[in-house]
Amino acid sequence: MSDHLDQLYLTYLDTVDTYQSLRASLATHFSTGFLSLAQANYNSTSGGRRYGEDFYDERMTATRGVDVEDGVFECKLFELEKEEEEEEEEEEEGEEEKSEKSKEQTPAIDPRDPIRWFGILVPSALRQAQSEFTLSVQTIIPQLTTTISKLAMLSSEIESYHSHAGTKYLYKILTTAPPSPLPGAVELLPLDISDGFIHLCTATQTVGVIERFMPDSEKLWLLKIPYNKVEKDIKWESVTRREERGEEFPHMFAERLGSSEVEEMREVIRLEEKGWRESLEGVEWLE
C-alpha cells in the first residue's frame, strides 16, 4: 500500500471522527433547544398560547442562507432589504432625538430577530431555545454538511486508487516537440492551463484521446511517467452523463511536469494512409 493511500485512510478516519462529534453536538443542541422551548411553553403567561405558529409574522423572509464553494458549506446572514432600511430610517426620523450618549449606551437591536414576534419581555428559556437552534443552523449543520461532502470525496478517491492499483505508467501527449534533454518543466497545453490541472492518460486511453482530439496530427510526442512518482498528485475523475459515470481519467494537480517525473520521451508518427489506432497497435512501449 502506498504512503499516499495510507494518508488517505488516515484523513478519512479523522473525518469520520469529526462527523461523529458534530452529530453528537447537533443532537445535544437540538435536545437542549426543544427542552428550553418546552419549559418556555410550560411557564407561558400568554393565556395558554404556545410559542409557535400562532405568533409567526406572515411577512417573514429568510434571514440566513447557505453559500457553497468547493464543497464547503457556510451559513451567511442576508443583508437587510433596501425597503426595510428605508422604513427604519423613516421611523427614526419620526422619533424624538436622543443624546449621543444615550445612543452609545443603547445596544443595537436587529429588527429581523424572530424572537420579537413573541413580544418584548420573552422568557429566558425561549431565548435559550433560540440560541441553541441558531447555533445548530448557523454553525454545526454547515460544518456537518461540509464533512459529509468531504467523506464522499475521500471515499471516491480511495475507491479510485484501488481500481487503478495495477497502473504502472501514465502518459502525457504533446503536439509539439519538447526540448531535448527534457527541462524541469515542459510547456503545458492551453487546456491544462485553463483547467488548472495536467491532463494525462493510461496506455489503453492513449489511442482514444489521440483519435478524439488530435486525429489529423502527423507527429506526436509521448512522455512516459511512472505512476508511483506522481501518485500523490493524481485524481481519477470522470464526466457524468445522463446520471452514468464515464471512464475515469488521471488528472495531475501540480504546477509543473518535467524531467524529474518523466522516465522516457518518444516521438510517434502516424503511418501513411492509416489512422492512429493502426499506427500505435502493438507498440510495446505503451504499457
PDB file of C-alpha atoms in Angstrom:
ATOM      1  CA  MET A   1       0.000   0.000   0.000  1.00  0.00           C
ATOM      2  CA  SER A   2       1.404   3.419  -0.970  1.00  0.00           C
ATOM      3  CA  ASP A   3       2.148   6.184   1.504  1.00  0.00           C
ATOM      4  CA  HIS A   4      -0.412   8.383  -0.219  1.00  0.00           C
ATOM      5  CA  LEU A   5      -3.147   5.762   0.171  1.00  0.00           C
ATOM      6  CA  ASP A   6      -2.182   5.385   3.842  1.00  0.00           C
ATOM      7  CA  GLN A   7      -2.601   9.132   4.230  1.00  0.00           C
ATOM      8  CA  LEU A   8      -5.996   8.984   2.530  1.00  0.00           C
ATOM      9  CA  TYR A   9      -7.186   6.356   5.006  1.00  0.00           C
ATOM     10  CA  LEU A  10      -5.900   8.388   7.961  1.00  0.00           C
ATOM     11  CA  THR A  11      -7.649  11.507   6.665  1.00  0.00           C
ATOM     12  CA  TYR A  12     -10.844   9.517   6.131  1.00  0.00           C
ATOM     13  CA  LEU A  13     -10.811   8.131   9.684  1.00  0.00           C
ATOM     14  CA  ASP A  14     -10.094  11.585  11.102  1.00  0.00           C
ATOM     15  CA  THR A  15     -13.025  12.984   9.095  1.00  0.00           C
ATOM     16  CA  VAL A  16     -15.300  10.194  10.372  1.00  0.00           C
ATOM     17  CA  ASP A  17     -14.344  11.198  13.924  1.00  0.00           C
ATOM     18  CA  THR A  18     -15.213  14.826  13.122  1.00  0.00           C
ATOM     19  CA  TYR A  19     -18.532  13.690  11.642  1.00  0.00           C
ATOM     20  CA  GLN A  20     -19.447  11.701  14.749  1.00  0.00           C
ATOM     21  CA  SER A  21     -18.504  14.602  17.042  1.00  0.00           C
ATOM     22  CA  LEU A  22     -20.629  17.036  15.015  1.00  0.00           C
ATOM     23  CA  ARG A  23     -23.595  14.635  15.033  1.00  0.00           C
ATOM     24  CA  ALA A  24     -23.345  14.306  18.809  1.00  0.00           C
ATOM     25  CA  SER A  25     -23.041  18.078  19.207  1.00  0.00           C
ATOM     26  CA  LEU A  26     -26.045  18.668  16.932  1.00  0.00           C
ATOM     27  CA  ALA A  27     -28.150  16.191  18.918  1.00  0.00           C
ATOM     28  CA  THR A  28     -27.165  17.898  22.189  1.00  0.00           C
ATOM     29  CA  HIS A  29     -28.036  21.405  20.983  1.00  0.00           C
ATOM     30  CA  PHE A  30     -31.347  20.305  19.449  1.00  0.00           C
ATOM     31  CA  SER A  31     -32.248  18.417  22.624  1.00  0.00           C
ATOM     32  CA  THR A  32     -31.410  21.425  24.806  1.00  0.00           C
ATOM     33  CA  GLY A  33     -33.292  23.727  22.432  1.00  0.00           C
ATOM     34  CA  PHE A  34     -36.502  21.683  22.471  1.00  0.00           C
ATOM     35  CA  LEU A  35     -36.261  21.243  26.245  1.00  0.00           C
ATOM     36  CA  SER A  36     -35.937  25.024  26.679  1.00  0.00           C
ATOM     37  CA  LEU A  37     -38.872  25.580  24.316  1.00  0.00           C
ATOM     38  CA  ALA A  38     -40.999  23.138  26.320  1.00  0.00           C
ATOM     39  CA  GLN A  39     -40.027  24.949  29.523  1.00  0.00           C
ATOM     40  CA  ALA A  40     -40.970  28.309  27.981  1.00  0.00           C
ATOM     41  CA  ASN A  41     -44.369  26.941  26.944  1.00  0.00           C
ATOM     42  CA  TYR A  42     -44.942  25.403  30.372  1.00  0.00           C
ATOM     43  CA  ASN A  43     -44.263  28.739  32.095  1.00  0.00           C
ATOM     44  CA  SER A  44     -46.077  30.790  29.436  1.00  0.00           C
ATOM     45  CA  THR A  45     -48.084  33.762  30.751  1.00  0.00           C
ATOM     46  CA  SER A  46     -49.845  34.433  27.435  1.00  0.00           C
ATOM     47  CA  GLY A  47     -53.162  32.829  28.305  1.00  0.00           C
ATOM     48  CA  GLY A  48     -52.277  29.269  27.444  1.00  0.00           C
ATOM     49  CA  ARG A  49     -50.990  30.138  23.970  1.00  0.00           C
ATOM     50  CA  ARG A  50     -47.921  28.219  22.991  1.00  0.00           C
ATOM     51  CA  TYR A  51     -44.831  29.748  21.405  1.00  0.00           C
ATOM     52  CA  GLY A  52     -45.277  28.504  17.871  1.00  0.00           C
ATOM     53  CA  GLU A  53     -47.084  29.116  14.589  1.00  0.00           C
ATOM     54  CA  ASP A  54     -49.768  31.338  16.148  1.00  0.00           C
ATOM     55  CA  PHE A  55     -47.133  34.019  16.729  1.00  0.00           C
ATOM     56  CA  TYR A  56     -45.490  33.855  13.295  1.00  0.00           C
ATOM     57  CA  ASP A  57     -45.337  37.045  11.245  1.00  0.00           C
ATOM     58  CA  GLU A  58     -46.745  36.198   7.799  1.00  0.00           C
ATOM     59  CA  ARG A  59     -44.400  38.782   6.247  1.00  0.00           C
ATOM     60  CA  MET A  60     -41.371  36.820   7.382  1.00  0.00           C
ATOM     61  CA  THR A  61     -38.495  36.211   4.965  1.00  0.00           C
ATOM     62  CA  ALA A  62     -35.327  34.162   5.299  1.00  0.00           C
ATOM     63  CA  THR A  63     -32.524  35.832   7.244  1.00  0.00           C
ATOM     64  CA  ARG A  64     -29.906  33.172   6.616  1.00  0.00           C
ATOM     65  CA  GLY A  65     -28.705  31.365   3.530  1.00  0.00           C
ATOM     66  CA  VAL A  66     -26.099  28.791   2.593  1.00  0.00           C
ATOM     67  CA  ASP A  67     -23.087  29.612   0.446  1.00  0.00           C
ATOM     68  CA  VAL A  68     -21.367  26.605  -1.153  1.00  0.00           C
ATOM     69  CA  GLU A  69     -17.868  26.832  -2.591  1.00  0.00           C
ATOM     70  CA  ASP A  70     -15.587  23.881  -3.384  1.00  0.00           C
ATOM     71  CA  GLY A  71     -17.621  21.548  -1.200  1.00  0.00           C
ATOM     72  CA  VAL A  72     -17.517  23.899   1.796  1.00  0.00           C
ATOM     73  CA  PHE A  73     -20.916  24.940   3.174  1.00  0.00           C
ATOM     74  CA  GLU A  74     -21.144  28.236   5.033  1.00  0.00           C
ATOM     75  CA  CYS A  75     -24.202  29.849   6.602  1.00  0.00           C
ATOM     76  CA  LYS A  76     -24.442  33.600   5.979  1.00  0.00           C
ATOM     77  CA  LEU A  77     -26.810  36.311   7.148  1.00  0.00           C
ATOM     78  CA  PHE A  78     -28.702  38.010   4.347  1.00  0.00           C
ATOM     79  CA  GLU A  79     -28.345  41.771   4.110  1.00  0.00           C
ATOM     80  CA  LEU A  80     -31.322  43.902   5.024  1.00  0.00           C
ATOM     81  CA  GLU A  81     -33.523  44.712   2.063  1.00  0.00           C
ATOM     82  CA  LYS A  82     -33.424  48.293   0.873  1.00  0.00           C
ATOM     83  CA  GLU A  83     -37.110  48.818   1.633  1.00  0.00           C
ATOM     84  CA  GLU A  84     -36.629  47.680   5.227  1.00  0.00           C
ATOM     85  CA  GLU A  85     -33.757  50.110   5.648  1.00  0.00           C
ATOM     86  CA  GLU A  86     -35.855  52.999   4.286  1.00  0.00           C
ATOM     87  CA  GLU A  87     -38.745  52.147   6.612  1.00  0.00           C
ATOM     88  CA  GLU A  88     -36.428  52.121   9.589  1.00  0.00           C
ATOM     89  CA  GLU A  89     -34.981  55.494   8.581  1.00  0.00           C
ATOM     90  CA  GLU A  90     -38.481  56.998   8.390  1.00  0.00           C
ATOM     91  CA  GLU A  91     -39.352  55.608  11.815  1.00  0.00           C
ATOM     92  CA  GLU A  92     -36.169  57.020  13.268  1.00  0.00           C
ATOM     93  CA  GLU A  93     -36.908  60.473  11.807  1.00  0.00           C
ATOM     94  CA  GLY A  94     -40.345  60.439  13.455  1.00  0.00           C
ATOM     95  CA  GLU A  95     -38.924  59.698  16.886  1.00  0.00           C
ATOM     96  CA  GLU A  96     -37.584  62.308  19.247  1.00  0.00           C
ATOM     97  CA  GLU A  97     -33.876  62.914  19.009  1.00  0.00           C
ATOM     98  CA  LYS A  98     -31.795  61.389  21.741  1.00  0.00           C
ATOM     99  CA  SER A  99     -28.429  62.458  23.001  1.00  0.00           C
ATOM    100  CA  GLU A 100     -25.287  60.890  21.560  1.00  0.00           C
ATOM    101  CA  LYS A 101     -24.516  59.458  24.962  1.00  0.00           C
ATOM    102  CA  SER A 102     -27.784  57.549  25.232  1.00  0.00           C
ATOM    103  CA  LYS A 103     -27.349  56.270  21.680  1.00  0.00           C
ATOM    104  CA  GLU A 104     -23.941  54.876  22.533  1.00  0.00           C
ATOM    105  CA  GLN A 105     -25.285  53.179  25.644  1.00  0.00           C
ATOM    106  CA  THR A 106     -28.321  51.651  23.900  1.00  0.00           C
ATOM    107  CA  PRO A 107     -27.465  48.284  22.306  1.00  0.00           C
ATOM    108  CA  ALA A 108     -28.414  47.877  18.653  1.00  0.00           C
ATOM    109  CA  ILE A 109     -31.485  45.668  18.114  1.00  0.00           C
ATOM    110  CA  ASP A 110     -31.771  43.586  14.993  1.00  0.00           C
ATOM    111  CA  PRO A 111     -35.283  44.358  13.632  1.00  0.00           C
ATOM    112  CA  ARG A 112     -35.317  40.955  11.931  1.00  0.00           C
ATOM    113  CA  ASP A 113     -34.866  38.976  15.141  1.00  0.00           C
ATOM    114  CA  PRO A 114     -37.763  36.454  15.069  1.00  0.00           C
ATOM    115  CA  ILE A 115     -37.942  36.344  18.864  1.00  0.00           C
ATOM    116  CA  ARG A 116     -39.556  39.803  18.742  1.00  0.00           C
ATOM    117  CA  TRP A 117     -42.659  38.168  17.273  1.00  0.00           C
ATOM    118  CA  PHE A 118     -43.390  36.813  20.732  1.00  0.00           C
ATOM    119  CA  GLY A 119     -43.252  40.176  22.482  1.00  0.00           C
ATOM    120  CA  ILE A 120     -40.655  42.332  24.163  1.00  0.00           C
ATOM    121  CA  LEU A 121     -40.308  40.564  27.504  1.00  0.00           C
ATOM    122  CA  VAL A 122     -39.937  36.941  26.484  1.00  0.00           C
ATOM    123  CA  PRO A 123     -38.853  34.283  28.994  1.00  0.00           C
ATOM    124  CA  SER A 124     -35.178  33.436  29.234  1.00  0.00           C
ATOM    125  CA  ALA A 125     -35.985  29.812  28.329  1.00  0.00           C
ATOM    126  CA  LEU A 126     -37.264  30.976  24.930  1.00  0.00           C
ATOM    127  CA  ARG A 127     -34.084  32.957  24.327  1.00  0.00           C
ATOM    128  CA  GLN A 128     -32.072  29.880  25.299  1.00  0.00           C
ATOM    129  CA  ALA A 129     -34.044  27.780  22.787  1.00  0.00           C
ATOM    130  CA  GLN A 130     -33.367  30.348  20.068  1.00  0.00           C
ATOM    131  CA  SER A 131     -29.667  30.394  20.921  1.00  0.00           C
ATOM    132  CA  GLU A 132     -29.402  26.591  20.689  1.00  0.00           C
ATOM    133  CA  PHE A 133     -31.277  26.357  17.378  1.00  0.00           C
ATOM    134  CA  THR A 134     -29.364  29.299  15.861  1.00  0.00           C
ATOM    135  CA  LEU A 135     -26.022  27.751  16.768  1.00  0.00           C
ATOM    136  CA  SER A 136     -27.137  24.461  15.195  1.00  0.00           C
ATOM    137  CA  VAL A 137     -28.339  26.027  11.946  1.00  0.00           C
ATOM    138  CA  GLN A 138     -25.643  28.657  11.563  1.00  0.00           C
ATOM    139  CA  THR A 139     -22.572  26.668  12.612  1.00  0.00           C
ATOM    140  CA  ILE A 140     -22.990  22.942  13.212  1.00  0.00           C
ATOM    141  CA  ILE A 141     -25.190  21.973  10.250  1.00  0.00           C
ATOM    142  CA  PRO A 142     -22.936  23.714   7.639  1.00  0.00           C
ATOM    143  CA  GLN A 143     -19.882  22.054   9.232  1.00  0.00           C
ATOM    144  CA  LEU A 144     -21.660  18.691   9.226  1.00  0.00           C
ATOM    145  CA  THR A 145     -22.692  19.079   5.579  1.00  0.00           C
ATOM    146  CA  THR A 146     -19.133  20.024   4.630  1.00  0.00           C
ATOM    147  CA  THR A 147     -17.823  16.967   6.491  1.00  0.00           C
ATOM    148  CA  ILE A 148     -20.286  14.661   4.702  1.00  0.00           C
ATOM    149  CA  SER A 149     -19.172  16.131   1.371  1.00  0.00           C
ATOM    150  CA  LYS A 150     -15.521  15.558   2.317  1.00  0.00           C
ATOM    151  CA  LEU A 151     -16.242  11.944   3.315  1.00  0.00           C
ATOM    152  CA  ALA A 152     -17.893  11.284  -0.047  1.00  0.00           C
ATOM    153  CA  MET A 153     -14.914  12.805  -1.872  1.00  0.00           C
ATOM    154  CA  LEU A 154     -12.377  10.778   0.138  1.00  0.00           C
ATOM    155  CA  SER A 155     -14.382   7.586  -0.324  1.00  0.00           C
ATOM    156  CA  SER A 156     -14.468   8.141  -4.085  1.00  0.00           C
ATOM    157  CA  GLU A 157     -10.733   8.876  -4.153  1.00  0.00           C
ATOM    158  CA  ILE A 158      -9.886   5.727  -2.163  1.00  0.00           C
ATOM    159  CA  GLU A 159     -12.097   3.633  -4.432  1.00  0.00           C
ATOM    160  CA  SER A 160     -10.366   5.093  -7.497  1.00  0.00           C
ATOM    161  CA  TYR A 161      -6.925   4.254  -6.130  1.00  0.00           C
ATOM    162  CA  HIS A 162      -7.965   0.658  -5.542  1.00  0.00           C
ATOM    163  CA  SER A 163      -9.449   0.476  -9.051  1.00  0.00           C
ATOM    164  CA  HIS A 164      -6.196   1.706 -10.601  1.00  0.00           C
ATOM    165  CA  ALA A 165      -3.779  -0.101  -8.287  1.00  0.00           C
ATOM    166  CA  GLY A 166      -2.325  -2.039 -11.241  1.00  0.00           C
ATOM    167  CA  THR A 167      -1.436   1.079 -13.232  1.00  0.00           C
ATOM    168  CA  LYS A 168       2.317   1.286 -13.894  1.00  0.00           C
ATOM    169  CA  TYR A 169       2.634   4.263 -16.235  1.00  0.00           C
ATOM    170  CA  LEU A 170       0.733   7.372 -17.251  1.00  0.00           C
ATOM    171  CA  TYR A 171       1.290   9.318 -20.456  1.00  0.00           C
ATOM    172  CA  LYS A 172       1.282  12.955 -21.446  1.00  0.00           C
ATOM    173  CA  ILE A 173       0.563  13.666 -25.114  1.00  0.00           C
ATOM    174  CA  LEU A 174       2.261  16.712 -26.657  1.00  0.00           C
ATOM    175  CA  THR A 175       1.560  18.165 -30.084  1.00  0.00           C
ATOM    176  CA  THR A 176       4.927  19.938 -30.366  1.00  0.00           C
ATOM    177  CA  ALA A 177       8.399  18.578 -29.742  1.00  0.00           C
ATOM    178  CA  PRO A 178       9.677  19.347 -26.234  1.00  0.00           C
ATOM    179  CA  PRO A 179      13.317  20.388 -25.738  1.00  0.00           C
ATOM    180  CA  SER A 180      15.920  17.655 -25.514  1.00  0.00           C
ATOM    181  CA  PRO A 181      17.106  16.967 -22.898  1.00  0.00           C
ATOM    182  CA  LEU A 182      13.774  17.437 -21.195  1.00  0.00           C
ATOM    183  CA  PRO A 183      13.692  20.505 -18.902  1.00  0.00           C
ATOM    184  CA  GLY A 184      12.453  20.571 -15.341  1.00  0.00           C
ATOM    185  CA  ALA A 185       9.108  21.888 -16.568  1.00  0.00           C
ATOM    186  CA  VAL A 186       7.731  21.326 -20.075  1.00  0.00           C
ATOM    187  CA  GLU A 187       5.415  23.860 -21.671  1.00  0.00           C
ATOM    188  CA  LEU A 188       1.845  22.897 -20.825  1.00  0.00           C
ATOM    189  CA  LEU A 189      -1.031  22.869 -23.287  1.00  0.00           C
ATOM    190  CA  PRO A 190      -3.585  25.724 -23.113  1.00  0.00           C
ATOM    191  CA  LEU A 191      -6.204  23.189 -21.949  1.00  0.00           C
ATOM    192  CA  ASP A 192      -4.027  22.213 -18.972  1.00  0.00           C
ATOM    193  CA  ILE A 193      -3.578  25.856 -18.005  1.00  0.00           C
ATOM    194  CA  SER A 194      -7.271  26.740 -18.305  1.00  0.00           C
ATOM    195  CA  ASP A 195      -8.479  23.639 -16.425  1.00  0.00           C
ATOM    196  CA  GLY A 196      -5.970  24.042 -13.601  1.00  0.00           C
ATOM    197  CA  PHE A 197      -4.585  20.510 -13.862  1.00  0.00           C
ATOM    198  CA  ILE A 198      -2.445  18.446 -16.259  1.00  0.00           C
ATOM    199  CA  HIS A 199      -4.373  16.025 -18.460  1.00  0.00           C
ATOM    200  CA  LEU A 200      -2.794  12.564 -18.540  1.00  0.00           C
ATOM    201  CA  CYS A 201      -3.989   9.168 -19.745  1.00  0.00           C
ATOM    202  CA  THR A 202      -3.239   5.478 -19.352  1.00  0.00           C
ATOM    203  CA  ALA A 203      -1.797   3.280 -22.111  1.00  0.00           C
ATOM    204  CA  THR A 204      -5.252   1.998 -23.078  1.00  0.00           C
ATOM    205  CA  GLN A 205      -6.683   5.517 -23.153  1.00  0.00           C
ATOM    206  CA  THR A 206      -3.914   6.994 -25.303  1.00  0.00           C
ATOM    207  CA  VAL A 207      -5.302   5.944 -28.701  1.00  0.00           C
ATOM    208  CA  GLY A 208      -8.823   7.124 -27.862  1.00  0.00           C
ATOM    209  CA  VAL A 209      -7.584  10.532 -26.707  1.00  0.00           C
ATOM    210  CA  ILE A 210      -5.478  10.991 -29.852  1.00  0.00           C
ATOM    211  CA  GLU A 211      -8.326   9.919 -32.166  1.00  0.00           C
ATOM    212  CA  ARG A 212     -10.740  12.302 -30.489  1.00  0.00           C
ATOM    213  CA  PHE A 213      -8.624  15.407 -30.026  1.00  0.00           C
ATOM    214  CA  MET A 214      -5.659  15.079 -32.436  1.00  0.00           C
ATOM    215  CA  PRO A 215      -6.791  12.841 -35.333  1.00  0.00           C
ATOM    216  CA  ASP A 216      -5.085  14.888 -38.062  1.00  0.00           C
ATOM    217  CA  SER A 217      -1.696  15.203 -36.379  1.00  0.00           C
ATOM    218  CA  GLU A 218       1.168  13.606 -38.297  1.00  0.00           C
ATOM    219  CA  LYS A 219       3.528  13.520 -35.310  1.00  0.00           C
ATOM    220  CA  LEU A 220       3.041  13.453 -31.577  1.00  0.00           C
ATOM    221  CA  TRP A 221       5.334  13.181 -28.573  1.00  0.00           C
ATOM    222  CA  LEU A 222       4.549  10.951 -25.605  1.00  0.00           C
ATOM    223  CA  LEU A 223       6.009  11.405 -22.140  1.00  0.00           C
ATOM    224  CA  LYS A 224       6.105   8.175 -20.140  1.00  0.00           C
ATOM    225  CA  ILE A 225       5.557   8.804 -16.419  1.00  0.00           C
ATOM    226  CA  PRO A 226       5.871   6.163 -13.659  1.00  0.00           C
ATOM    227  CA  TYR A 227       2.605   6.223 -11.732  1.00  0.00           C
ATOM    228  CA  ASN A 228       4.305   5.894  -8.345  1.00  0.00           C
ATOM    229  CA  LYS A 229       6.197   9.156  -8.939  1.00  0.00           C
ATOM    230  CA  VAL A 230       3.064  11.277  -9.365  1.00  0.00           C
ATOM    231  CA  GLU A 231       0.506   9.205  -7.466  1.00  0.00           C
ATOM    232  CA  LYS A 232       0.036  11.753  -4.671  1.00  0.00           C
ATOM    233  CA  ASP A 233      -0.870  14.469  -7.205  1.00  0.00           C
ATOM    234  CA  ILE A 234      -3.293  12.342  -9.250  1.00  0.00           C
ATOM    235  CA  LYS A 235      -7.073  12.417  -9.042  1.00  0.00           C
ATOM    236  CA  TRP A 236      -9.075   9.991 -11.146  1.00  0.00           C
ATOM    237  CA  GLU A 237     -12.066  11.915 -12.428  1.00  0.00           C
ATOM    238  CA  SER A 238     -14.847  11.202 -14.874  1.00  0.00           C
ATOM    239  CA  VAL A 239     -17.606  13.100 -16.644  1.00  0.00           C
ATOM    240  CA  THR A 240     -21.101  12.102 -15.529  1.00  0.00           C
ATOM    241  CA  ARG A 241     -23.585  11.963 -18.380  1.00  0.00           C
ATOM    242  CA  ARG A 242     -27.235  11.019 -18.005  1.00  0.00           C
ATOM    243  CA  GLU A 243     -26.584  10.004 -14.406  1.00  0.00           C
ATOM    244  CA  GLU A 244     -23.968   7.490 -15.563  1.00  0.00           C
ATOM    245  CA  ARG A 245     -20.296   7.851 -14.689  1.00  0.00           C
ATOM    246  CA  GLY A 246     -17.986   7.802 -17.665  1.00  0.00           C
ATOM    247  CA  GLU A 247     -14.452   6.480 -17.908  1.00  0.00           C
ATOM    248  CA  GLU A 248     -12.059   7.835 -15.298  1.00  0.00           C
ATOM    249  CA  PHE A 249      -9.020   9.798 -16.465  1.00  0.00           C
ATOM    250  CA  PRO A 250      -5.939  10.719 -14.408  1.00  0.00           C
ATOM    251  CA  HIS A 251      -5.666  14.451 -13.724  1.00  0.00           C
ATOM    252  CA  MET A 252      -2.413  15.655 -12.234  1.00  0.00           C
ATOM    253  CA  PHE A 253      -2.845  18.579  -9.837  1.00  0.00           C
ATOM    254  CA  ALA A 254       0.654  20.020  -9.918  1.00  0.00           C
ATOM    255  CA  GLU A 255       2.236  23.218 -11.175  1.00  0.00           C
ATOM    256  CA  ARG A 256       4.684  21.510 -13.496  1.00  0.00           C
ATOM    257  CA  LEU A 257       5.679  18.306 -15.258  1.00  0.00           C
ATOM    258  CA  GLY A 258       9.254  17.696 -16.308  1.00  0.00           C
ATOM    259  CA  SER A 259      12.411  15.622 -16.179  1.00  0.00           C
ATOM    260  CA  SER A 260      12.019  14.609 -12.525  1.00  0.00           C
ATOM    261  CA  GLU A 261       8.683  12.893 -13.266  1.00  0.00           C
ATOM    262  CA  VAL A 262       9.219  11.641 -16.832  1.00  0.00           C
ATOM    263  CA  GLU A 263      11.048   8.361 -17.344  1.00  0.00           C
ATOM    264  CA  GLU A 264      11.181   8.437 -21.147  1.00  0.00           C
ATOM    265  CA  MET A 265      10.065  10.508 -24.123  1.00  0.00           C
ATOM    266  CA  ARG A 266       9.234   9.215 -27.598  1.00  0.00           C
ATOM    267  CA  GLU A 267       8.158  10.642 -30.907  1.00  0.00           C
ATOM    268  CA  VAL A 268       5.340   8.699 -32.600  1.00  0.00           C
ATOM    269  CA  ILE A 269       4.428   9.050 -36.280  1.00  0.00           C
ATOM    270  CA  ARG A 270       1.115   8.266 -37.923  1.00  0.00           C
ATOM    271  CA  LEU A 271       1.615   5.683 -40.658  1.00  0.00           C
ATOM    272  CA  GLU A 272       0.787   6.808 -44.182  1.00  0.00           C
ATOM    273  CA  GLU A 273      -2.852   6.208 -45.150  1.00  0.00           C
ATOM    274  CA  LYS A 274      -3.551   4.741 -41.724  1.00  0.00           C
ATOM    275  CA  GLY A 275      -5.130   6.048 -38.566  1.00  0.00           C
ATOM    276  CA  TRP A 276      -3.559   6.394 -35.172  1.00  0.00           C
ATOM    277  CA  ARG A 277      -5.083   3.163 -33.902  1.00  0.00           C
ATOM    278  CA  GLU A 278      -3.274   1.112 -36.561  1.00  0.00           C
ATOM    279  CA  SER A 279      -0.115   3.176 -36.123  1.00  0.00           C
ATOM    280  CA  LEU A 280       0.094   2.513 -32.379  1.00  0.00           C
ATOM    281  CA  GLU A 281      -1.144  -1.059 -32.486  1.00  0.00           C
ATOM    282  CA  GLY A 282       1.327  -3.455 -30.912  1.00  0.00           C
ATOM    283  CA  VAL A 283       3.643  -0.758 -29.565  1.00  0.00           C
ATOM    284  CA  GLU A 284       5.166  -2.490 -26.534  1.00  0.00           C
ATOM    285  CA  TRP A 285       6.437   0.813 -25.158  1.00  0.00           C
ATOM    286  CA  LEU A 286       2.850   1.639 -24.155  1.00  0.00           C
ATOM    287  CA  GLU A 287       2.274  -0.431 -21.027  1.00  0.00           C
TER     288      GLU A 287
END
